[in-house]
Tab-separated table of C-alpha atoms and ligand atoms in Angstrom:
chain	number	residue	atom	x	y	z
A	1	UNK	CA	0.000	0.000	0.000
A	2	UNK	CA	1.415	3.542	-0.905
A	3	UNK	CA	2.140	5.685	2.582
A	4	UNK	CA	3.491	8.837	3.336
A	5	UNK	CA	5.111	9.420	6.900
A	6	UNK	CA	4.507	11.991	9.505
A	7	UNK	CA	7.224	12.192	12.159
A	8	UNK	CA	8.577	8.725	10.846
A	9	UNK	CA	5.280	6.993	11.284
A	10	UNK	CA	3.878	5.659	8.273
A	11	UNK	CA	0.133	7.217	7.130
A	12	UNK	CA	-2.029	5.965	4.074
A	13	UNK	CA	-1.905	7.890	1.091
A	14	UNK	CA	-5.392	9.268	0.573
A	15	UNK	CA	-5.671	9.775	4.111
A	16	UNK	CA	-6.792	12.929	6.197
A	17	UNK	CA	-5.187	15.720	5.419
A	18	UNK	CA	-3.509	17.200	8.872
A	19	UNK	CA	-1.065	19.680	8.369
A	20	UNK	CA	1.473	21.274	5.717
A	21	UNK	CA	4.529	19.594	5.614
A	22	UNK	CA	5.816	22.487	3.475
A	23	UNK	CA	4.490	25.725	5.138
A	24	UNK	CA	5.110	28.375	2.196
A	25	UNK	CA	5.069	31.162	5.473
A	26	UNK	CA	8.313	29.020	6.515
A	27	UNK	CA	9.700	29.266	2.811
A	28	UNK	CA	13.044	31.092	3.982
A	29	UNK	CA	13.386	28.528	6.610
A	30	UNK	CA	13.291	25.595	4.139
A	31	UNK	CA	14.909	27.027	0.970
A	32	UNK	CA	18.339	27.010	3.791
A	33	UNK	CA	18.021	23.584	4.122
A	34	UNK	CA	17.575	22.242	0.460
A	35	UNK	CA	20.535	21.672	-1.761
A	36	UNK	CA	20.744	22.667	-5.464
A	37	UNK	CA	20.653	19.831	-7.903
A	38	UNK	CA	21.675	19.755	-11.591
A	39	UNK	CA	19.667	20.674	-14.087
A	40	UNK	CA	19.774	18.413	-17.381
A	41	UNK	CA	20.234	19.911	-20.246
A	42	UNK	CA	19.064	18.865	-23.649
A	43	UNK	CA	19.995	16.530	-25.850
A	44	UNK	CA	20.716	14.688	-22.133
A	45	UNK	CA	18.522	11.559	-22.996
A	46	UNK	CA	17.440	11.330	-19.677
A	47	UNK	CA	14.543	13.706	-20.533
A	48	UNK	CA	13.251	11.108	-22.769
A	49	UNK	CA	12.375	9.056	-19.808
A	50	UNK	CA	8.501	8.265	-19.021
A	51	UNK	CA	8.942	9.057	-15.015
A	52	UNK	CA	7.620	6.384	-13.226
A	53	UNK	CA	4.398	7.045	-10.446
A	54	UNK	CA	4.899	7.920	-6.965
A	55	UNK	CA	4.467	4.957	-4.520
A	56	UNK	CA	5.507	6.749	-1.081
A	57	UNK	CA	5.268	9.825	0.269
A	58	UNK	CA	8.307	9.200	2.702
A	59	UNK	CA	11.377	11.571	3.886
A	60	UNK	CA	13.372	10.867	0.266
A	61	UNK	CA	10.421	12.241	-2.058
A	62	UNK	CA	9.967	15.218	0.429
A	63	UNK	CA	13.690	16.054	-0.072
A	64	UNK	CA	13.610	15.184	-3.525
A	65	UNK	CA	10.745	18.435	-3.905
A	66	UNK	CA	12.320	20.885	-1.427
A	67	UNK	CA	15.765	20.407	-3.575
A	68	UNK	CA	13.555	20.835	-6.601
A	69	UNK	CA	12.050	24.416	-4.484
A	70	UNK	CA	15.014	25.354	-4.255
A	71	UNK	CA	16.539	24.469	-8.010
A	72	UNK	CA	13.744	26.400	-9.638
A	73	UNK	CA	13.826	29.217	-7.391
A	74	UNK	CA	17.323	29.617	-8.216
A	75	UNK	CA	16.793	28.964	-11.888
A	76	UNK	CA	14.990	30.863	-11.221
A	77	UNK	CA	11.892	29.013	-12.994
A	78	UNK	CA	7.890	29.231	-12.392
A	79	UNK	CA	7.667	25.283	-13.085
A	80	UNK	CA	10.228	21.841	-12.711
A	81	UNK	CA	9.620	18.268	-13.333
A	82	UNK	CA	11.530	16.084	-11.411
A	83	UNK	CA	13.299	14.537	-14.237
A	84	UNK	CA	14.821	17.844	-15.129
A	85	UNK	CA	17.283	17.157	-11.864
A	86	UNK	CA	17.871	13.190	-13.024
A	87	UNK	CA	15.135	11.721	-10.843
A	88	UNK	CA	12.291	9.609	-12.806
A	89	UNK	CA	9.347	10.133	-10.444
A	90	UNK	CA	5.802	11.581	-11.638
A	91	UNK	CA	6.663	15.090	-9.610
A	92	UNK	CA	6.142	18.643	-10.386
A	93	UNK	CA	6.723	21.940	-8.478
A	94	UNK	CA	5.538	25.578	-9.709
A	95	UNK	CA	5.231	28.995	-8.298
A	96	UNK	CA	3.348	31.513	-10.592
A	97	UNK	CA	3.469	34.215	-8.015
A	98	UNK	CA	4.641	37.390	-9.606
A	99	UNK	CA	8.138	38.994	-7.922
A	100	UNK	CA	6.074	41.794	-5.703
A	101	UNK	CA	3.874	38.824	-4.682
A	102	UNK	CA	4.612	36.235	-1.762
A	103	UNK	CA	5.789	32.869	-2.900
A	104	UNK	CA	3.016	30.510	-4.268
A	105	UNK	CA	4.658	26.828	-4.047
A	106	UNK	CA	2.543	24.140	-5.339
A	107	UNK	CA	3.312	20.520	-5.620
A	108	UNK	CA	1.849	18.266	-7.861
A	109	UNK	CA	2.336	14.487	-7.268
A	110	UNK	CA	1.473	11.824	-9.547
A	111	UNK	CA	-0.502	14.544	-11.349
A	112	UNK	CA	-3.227	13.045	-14.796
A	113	UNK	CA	-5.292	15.319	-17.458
A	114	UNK	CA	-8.814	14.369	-16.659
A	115	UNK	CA	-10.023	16.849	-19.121
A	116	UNK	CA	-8.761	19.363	-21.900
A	117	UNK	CA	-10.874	22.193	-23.682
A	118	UNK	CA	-11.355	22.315	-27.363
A	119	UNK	CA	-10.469	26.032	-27.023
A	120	UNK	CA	-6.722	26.756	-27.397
A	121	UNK	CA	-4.437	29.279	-25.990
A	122	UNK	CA	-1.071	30.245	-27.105
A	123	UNK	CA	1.886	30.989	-24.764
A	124	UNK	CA	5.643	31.554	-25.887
A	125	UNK	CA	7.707	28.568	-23.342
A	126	UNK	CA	10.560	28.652	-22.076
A	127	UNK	CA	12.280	25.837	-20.479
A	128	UNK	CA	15.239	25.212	-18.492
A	129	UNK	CA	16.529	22.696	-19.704
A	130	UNK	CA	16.905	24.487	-23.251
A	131	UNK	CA	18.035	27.536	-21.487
A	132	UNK	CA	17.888	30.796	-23.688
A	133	UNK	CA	15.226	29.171	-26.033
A	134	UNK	CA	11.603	30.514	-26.484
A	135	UNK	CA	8.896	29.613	-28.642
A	136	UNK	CA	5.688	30.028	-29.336
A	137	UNK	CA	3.618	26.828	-28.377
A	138	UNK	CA	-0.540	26.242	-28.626
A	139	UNK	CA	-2.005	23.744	-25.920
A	140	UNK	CA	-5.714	23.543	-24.359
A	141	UNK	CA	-6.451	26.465	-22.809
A	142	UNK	CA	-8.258	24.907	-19.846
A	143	UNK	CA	-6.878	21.389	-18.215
A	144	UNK	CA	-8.406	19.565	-15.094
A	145	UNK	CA	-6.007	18.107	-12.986
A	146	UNK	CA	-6.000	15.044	-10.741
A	147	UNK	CA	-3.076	14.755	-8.492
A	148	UNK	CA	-1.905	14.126	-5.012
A	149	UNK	CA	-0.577	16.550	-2.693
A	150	UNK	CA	2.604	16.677	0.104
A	151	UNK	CA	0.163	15.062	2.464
A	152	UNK	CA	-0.641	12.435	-0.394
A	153	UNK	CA	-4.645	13.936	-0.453
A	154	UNK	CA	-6.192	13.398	-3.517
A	155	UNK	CA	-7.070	16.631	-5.200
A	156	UNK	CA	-8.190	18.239	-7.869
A	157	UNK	CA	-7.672	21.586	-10.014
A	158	UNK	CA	-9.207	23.465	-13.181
A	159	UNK	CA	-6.376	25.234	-14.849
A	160	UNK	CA	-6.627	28.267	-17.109
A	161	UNK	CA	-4.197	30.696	-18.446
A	162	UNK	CA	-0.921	30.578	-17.125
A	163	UNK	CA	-1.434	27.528	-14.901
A	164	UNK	CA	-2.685	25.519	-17.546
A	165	UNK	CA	0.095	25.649	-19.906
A	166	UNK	CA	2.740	24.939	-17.179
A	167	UNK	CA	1.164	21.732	-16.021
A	168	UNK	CA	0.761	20.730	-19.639
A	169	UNK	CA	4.338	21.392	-20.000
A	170	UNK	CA	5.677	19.950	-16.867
A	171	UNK	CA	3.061	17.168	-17.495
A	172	UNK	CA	4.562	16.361	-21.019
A	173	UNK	CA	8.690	16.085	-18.978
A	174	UNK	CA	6.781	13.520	-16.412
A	175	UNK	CA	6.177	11.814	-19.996
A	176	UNK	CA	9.697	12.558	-22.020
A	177	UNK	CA	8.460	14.724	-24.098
A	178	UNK	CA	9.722	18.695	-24.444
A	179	UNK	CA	7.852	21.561	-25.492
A	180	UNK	CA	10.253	21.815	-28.628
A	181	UNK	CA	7.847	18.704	-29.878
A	182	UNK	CA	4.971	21.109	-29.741
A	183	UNK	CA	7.123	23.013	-32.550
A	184	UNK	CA	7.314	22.468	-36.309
A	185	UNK	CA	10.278	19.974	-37.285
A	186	UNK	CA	12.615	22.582	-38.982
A	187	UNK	CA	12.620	24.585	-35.726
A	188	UNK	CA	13.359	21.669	-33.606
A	189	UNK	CA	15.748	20.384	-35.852
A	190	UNK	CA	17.628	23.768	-35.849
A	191	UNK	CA	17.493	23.891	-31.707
A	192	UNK	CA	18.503	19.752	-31.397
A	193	UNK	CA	21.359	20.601	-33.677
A	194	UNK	CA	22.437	23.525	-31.649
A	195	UNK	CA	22.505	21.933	-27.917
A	196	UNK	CA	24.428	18.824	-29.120
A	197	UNK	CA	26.917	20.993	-30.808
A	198	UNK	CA	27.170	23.374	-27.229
A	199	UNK	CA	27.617	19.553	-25.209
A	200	UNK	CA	30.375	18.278	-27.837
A	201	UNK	CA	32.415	21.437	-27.744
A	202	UNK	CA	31.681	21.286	-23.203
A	203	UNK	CA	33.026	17.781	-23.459
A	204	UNK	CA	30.111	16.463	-22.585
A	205	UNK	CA	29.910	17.728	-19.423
A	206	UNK	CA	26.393	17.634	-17.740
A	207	UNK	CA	24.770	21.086	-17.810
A	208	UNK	CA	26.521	22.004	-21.185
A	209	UNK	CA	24.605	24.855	-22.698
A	210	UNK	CA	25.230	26.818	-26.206
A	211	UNK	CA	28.236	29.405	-25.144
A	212	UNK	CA	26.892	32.744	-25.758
A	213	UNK	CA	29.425	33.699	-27.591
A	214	UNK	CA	28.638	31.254	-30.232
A	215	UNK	CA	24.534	31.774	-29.964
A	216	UNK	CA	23.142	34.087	-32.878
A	217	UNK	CA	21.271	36.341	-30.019
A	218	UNK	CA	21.887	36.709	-26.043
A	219	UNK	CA	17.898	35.319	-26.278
A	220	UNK	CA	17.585	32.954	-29.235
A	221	UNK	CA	14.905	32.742	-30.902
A	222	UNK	CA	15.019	30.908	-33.737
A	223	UNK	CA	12.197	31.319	-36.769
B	1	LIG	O1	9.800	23.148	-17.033
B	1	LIG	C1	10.625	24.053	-17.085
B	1	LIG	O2	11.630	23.901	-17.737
B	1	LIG	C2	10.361	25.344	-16.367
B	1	LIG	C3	9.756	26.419	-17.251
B	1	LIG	C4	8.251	26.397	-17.074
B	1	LIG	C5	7.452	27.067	-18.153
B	1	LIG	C6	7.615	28.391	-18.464
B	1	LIG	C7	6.837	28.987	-19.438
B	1	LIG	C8	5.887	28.258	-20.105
B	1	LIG	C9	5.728	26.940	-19.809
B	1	LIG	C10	6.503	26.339	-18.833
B	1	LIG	C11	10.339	27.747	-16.812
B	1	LIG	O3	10.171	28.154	-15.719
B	1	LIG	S1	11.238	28.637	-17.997
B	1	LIG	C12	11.633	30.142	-17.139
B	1	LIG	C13	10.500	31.103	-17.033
B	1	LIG	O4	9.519	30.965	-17.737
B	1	LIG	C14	10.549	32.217	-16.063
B	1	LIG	C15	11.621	32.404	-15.231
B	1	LIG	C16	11.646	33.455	-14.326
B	1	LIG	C17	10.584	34.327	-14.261
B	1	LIG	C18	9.502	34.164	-15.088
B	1	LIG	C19	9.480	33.111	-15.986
B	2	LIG	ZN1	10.629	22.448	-19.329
């Protein structure tokens, strides 16, 4: 059975939700205790991996998302998959809040489309694992989403704008794929070709991104 634990005492997932594990009022407090994990960087096959569901909500998951708090803070990103710092598991963080607002954190465990709308929004995506890359990508413009949260409570949300295209996107990493296959073939191409170019000339050294030096624009943008 999957459980999460409270004080080292296993609970059911599913169960009664008691308190916050991750207090965003406490934010400062627990962003000093994460560590900063490695962000992998395309054409790293790793984020071709289908991440695998979330059994347990124990002490190693709940370190696994403050380190990813604290990688996309310092990305700084609104959104991370798990994958995108080498681990395979069906996790996503976000914070939409805006820089004059207080931090939002959200985690989404184990998170499934129920539902899309035929209407479509488009949104130009970034992501950080193709740092410096932006382009403009159409997805539903309303999702619902089933997931679990920290405390392993089922839950439900109905996404629009902003919030909808980030789960779709960190939805689509949980399942290997990358917003850059939401774009035609000649752009991707031309990006694909670019990243394993900046990783041979790095050695192959994890993290490799195109030197900027060598990148037509500070903010490519390729079209
Ligand atoms: O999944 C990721 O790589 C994170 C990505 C999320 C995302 C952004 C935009 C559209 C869809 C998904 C990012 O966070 S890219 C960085 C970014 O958008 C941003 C960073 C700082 C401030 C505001 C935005
Ligand atoms: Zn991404």
């Amino acid at each position: 059975m999957r459980e999460r634990r409270e004080n080292g005492k296993a609970a059911p997932v599913g169960g009664i939700h008691r308190h916050h594990a991750f207090d965003p009022t406490r934010l400062t407090a627990y962003i000093a205790a994460m560590a900063l994990r490695d962000i992998l960087i395309l054409p790293d096959p790793r984020l071709r991996i289908v991440s695998k569901p979330v059994q347990t909500i124990d002490a190693e998951t709940r370190r696994l998302i403050e380190d990813m708090f604290a990688t996309m803070y310092d990305a700084p990103g609104i959104g991370l998959a798990a994958i995108q710092v080498g681990a395979p598991k069906r996790i996503i963080t976000l914070d939409l809040a805006k820089k004059d607002e207080p931090a939002q954190p959200q985690v989404f465990i184990n998170p499934e489309i129920l539902w899309t709308s035929a209407e479509k929004s488009t949104y130009e995506e970034g992501c950080l694992s193709i740092p410096d890359y932006y382009e403009e990508v159409e997805r539903p413009a309303q999702v619902k989403v089933r997931y679990l949260d920290l405390e392993g409570k089922l839950r439900e949300v109905d996404a629009a704008r902003l919030l909808a295209t980030v789960l779709q996107h960190e939805i689509d990493h949980l399942n290997g794929v990358l917003f850059i296959d939401h774009i035609s073939k000649l752009k991707r191409d031309r990006v694909i070709k670019k990243f394993i170019k900046a990783a041979k000339l790095a050695g192959g050294k994890p993290g490799a991104r195109p030197h900027p030096a060598r990148s037509d624009k500070a903010r490519m943008h390729v079209v």
